Amino acid sequence: MHMFPADSDVVEALGAQRDFQPSDQEHFARFSGDWNPMHMDALAARRTQAGARVVHGMHLLLWALDHLASSNDRIGFLTSAKVQFPAFVHLDRQVTLAVVKNDSDGMRLQVMVDQTLVLNATLKFGENIDSVSRPKVDADTIVIGDTPLELEFEAIGPQAGRLGIPEGETKLAERLFPALCRALGTSAVCEMALLSTVVGMVVPGLHSILSKVAITFRGGECLLPECDFRVSRTDARFRQVELTAEGARISAVVTTFARVPPTPAPTLEAASALVAPGEFRGRRALIIGGSRGIGAATAKLIAAGGGTVTLSYAEGRAEAEAVASDINRGWGSSNCTIFRYDAKAKAEPQLAALPSSFTHVYYFATPQIFGPRRMEYSAERFLEFVKIYVDGFYNLAMALVKSQAPSSLSFVYPSSIAVVERPRYMSEYSMAKAAGEILCADLVRNIPGLSIDVPRLPRIDTDQTATVPPVAAVSAFEVMLPLLRGQRN
Amino acid sequence: MNEQEIYEALTGIFREVFDDDTIVLSPDTTAQDINGWDSQAMITLVVAIESHFGITFRTAEIEALESVGEFAELIAAKCKAVA
């Protein structure tokens, strides 16, 4: 039997680093059963507030503990872990593990991405606690596939059930987290992974975010890993959901959020109810970034008013096709065409194949707006915004001005109220939009006949602005229709 | 419950939520002063405060809170109403 190590024997594990690749996600999903698309599907994840695939929080925790266990006997005496996941970890980003406190009270781990805290864990140790029988829970075993449940918030409250790890997959635990399985037992590791599966696949399920876990470890013989769970509290104000979970080797309280589902795409039918027939007849619109959100809404409004639309997508081809299909079905003709456009690449070759000249150009190209929230400033992030909001718009505008008379073109460059309101942790975004405003003013001053509207848009209800807790935002139609009406036809 | 008792309780809650035993609160303390006090931490704070004091905040009340002093005043008013 291991002896509980004295403080002086504890090895500080500092500076462990790694990144997570799609294959890592696949392995963890196979082992745990958590196939939530936020982790596995690039296109679906793009429509969440994470903006791209993110690492499973429990995967991050198990990696951190496994790394510590490989060099530190103390992990074998873990009695409890309180863990917070304050920010998402995207794939390919380097994470760094540090032990920031280590004394007789316990240990505190932090995992960082750049200067952003993404995991904070407080660990307590002691002589192995006696085996305590798992409380009996009257729960049905749930067989999960690879599609998470999608529950209305009101339906979450009564949820309860039991999940298990398929027998063969426990071996995968020993391959993925060998040191931790030796230290805590394979059952405990499997049951920790099952917490991820409960949250990501069952409740809250599809639209979930793991926020915190508080785990107490039980001793005892190695049993078949299982996890009984029950929703213990919901709070509709914040869409917060708390679960209790009981396994053979762990007991846990899990705090999660039920994300607001992605904003439904605005329909041509809804746009037609707002726009007079023929209101935008003769308008030949080029919409850069039109596959979703405000770009898609603008396309629908112009099409509803009798204009023709050419819209671009960067990654969401299927979404762009859905926008075009809705418009063309409504009109019974090809009023909308789509093409791929990369705002960071040269504009002219990408525009060369387009069929006609344009009267109006709308520039909604954007990277993910809401990023890590612990950094006051990141030059890398600022440059990412500048490439699209400044360089990308300049390249597009100059390419179009070369191919047709400036006086025949009317641009909309969407700026933001962030330029004046300056929300915290959005310095880079606000600065890049301010730079875009200056560029537009100078282009208008230097190119006779050129017209660029530069509205400072409020927070608009799109996938990009959907947050936990929900923040008030206005509809894209409400914002764009007066703008479109104010433009020359 | 007097102001001192409220601040003592709040200090304990803040230290627990942010896992930081060095936190010292004053009426002027805001989210700018405490590392990690973002929207999700605010929810954790609110839920812990409600549970501790046996009160409930409305969403509009939470949105208007900008400092610990405002928190303390609202808690005092709610506790008085409950008593």
PDB file of C-alpha atoms in Angstrom, chain A residues 49 75 125 174 203 219 288 316 362 486:
ATOM      1  CA  GLN A  49     -20.731  30.516 -28.647  1.00  0.00           C
ATOM      2  CA  ILE A  75      -2.639  11.765  -6.537  1.00  0.00           C
ATOM      3  CA  PHE A 125      -5.762  14.468  -0.112  1.00  0.00           C
ATOM      4  CA  GLU A 174      -5.873   2.754 -19.321  1.00  0.00           C
ATOM      5  CA  VAL A 203     -28.795  16.728 -19.703  1.00  0.00           C
ATOM      6  CA  GLY A 219     -12.386   3.723  -1.886  1.00  0.00           C
ATOM      7  CA  ILE A 288     -19.715  39.137 -48.211  1.00  0.00           C
ATOM      8  CA  GLY A 316     -20.572  27.362 -44.142  1.00  0.00           C
ATOM      9  CA  TYR A 362     -22.416  44.601 -47.832  1.00  0.00           C
ATOM     10  CA  GLY A 486     -31.800  54.679 -46.309  1.00  0.00           C
TER      11      GLY A 486
END
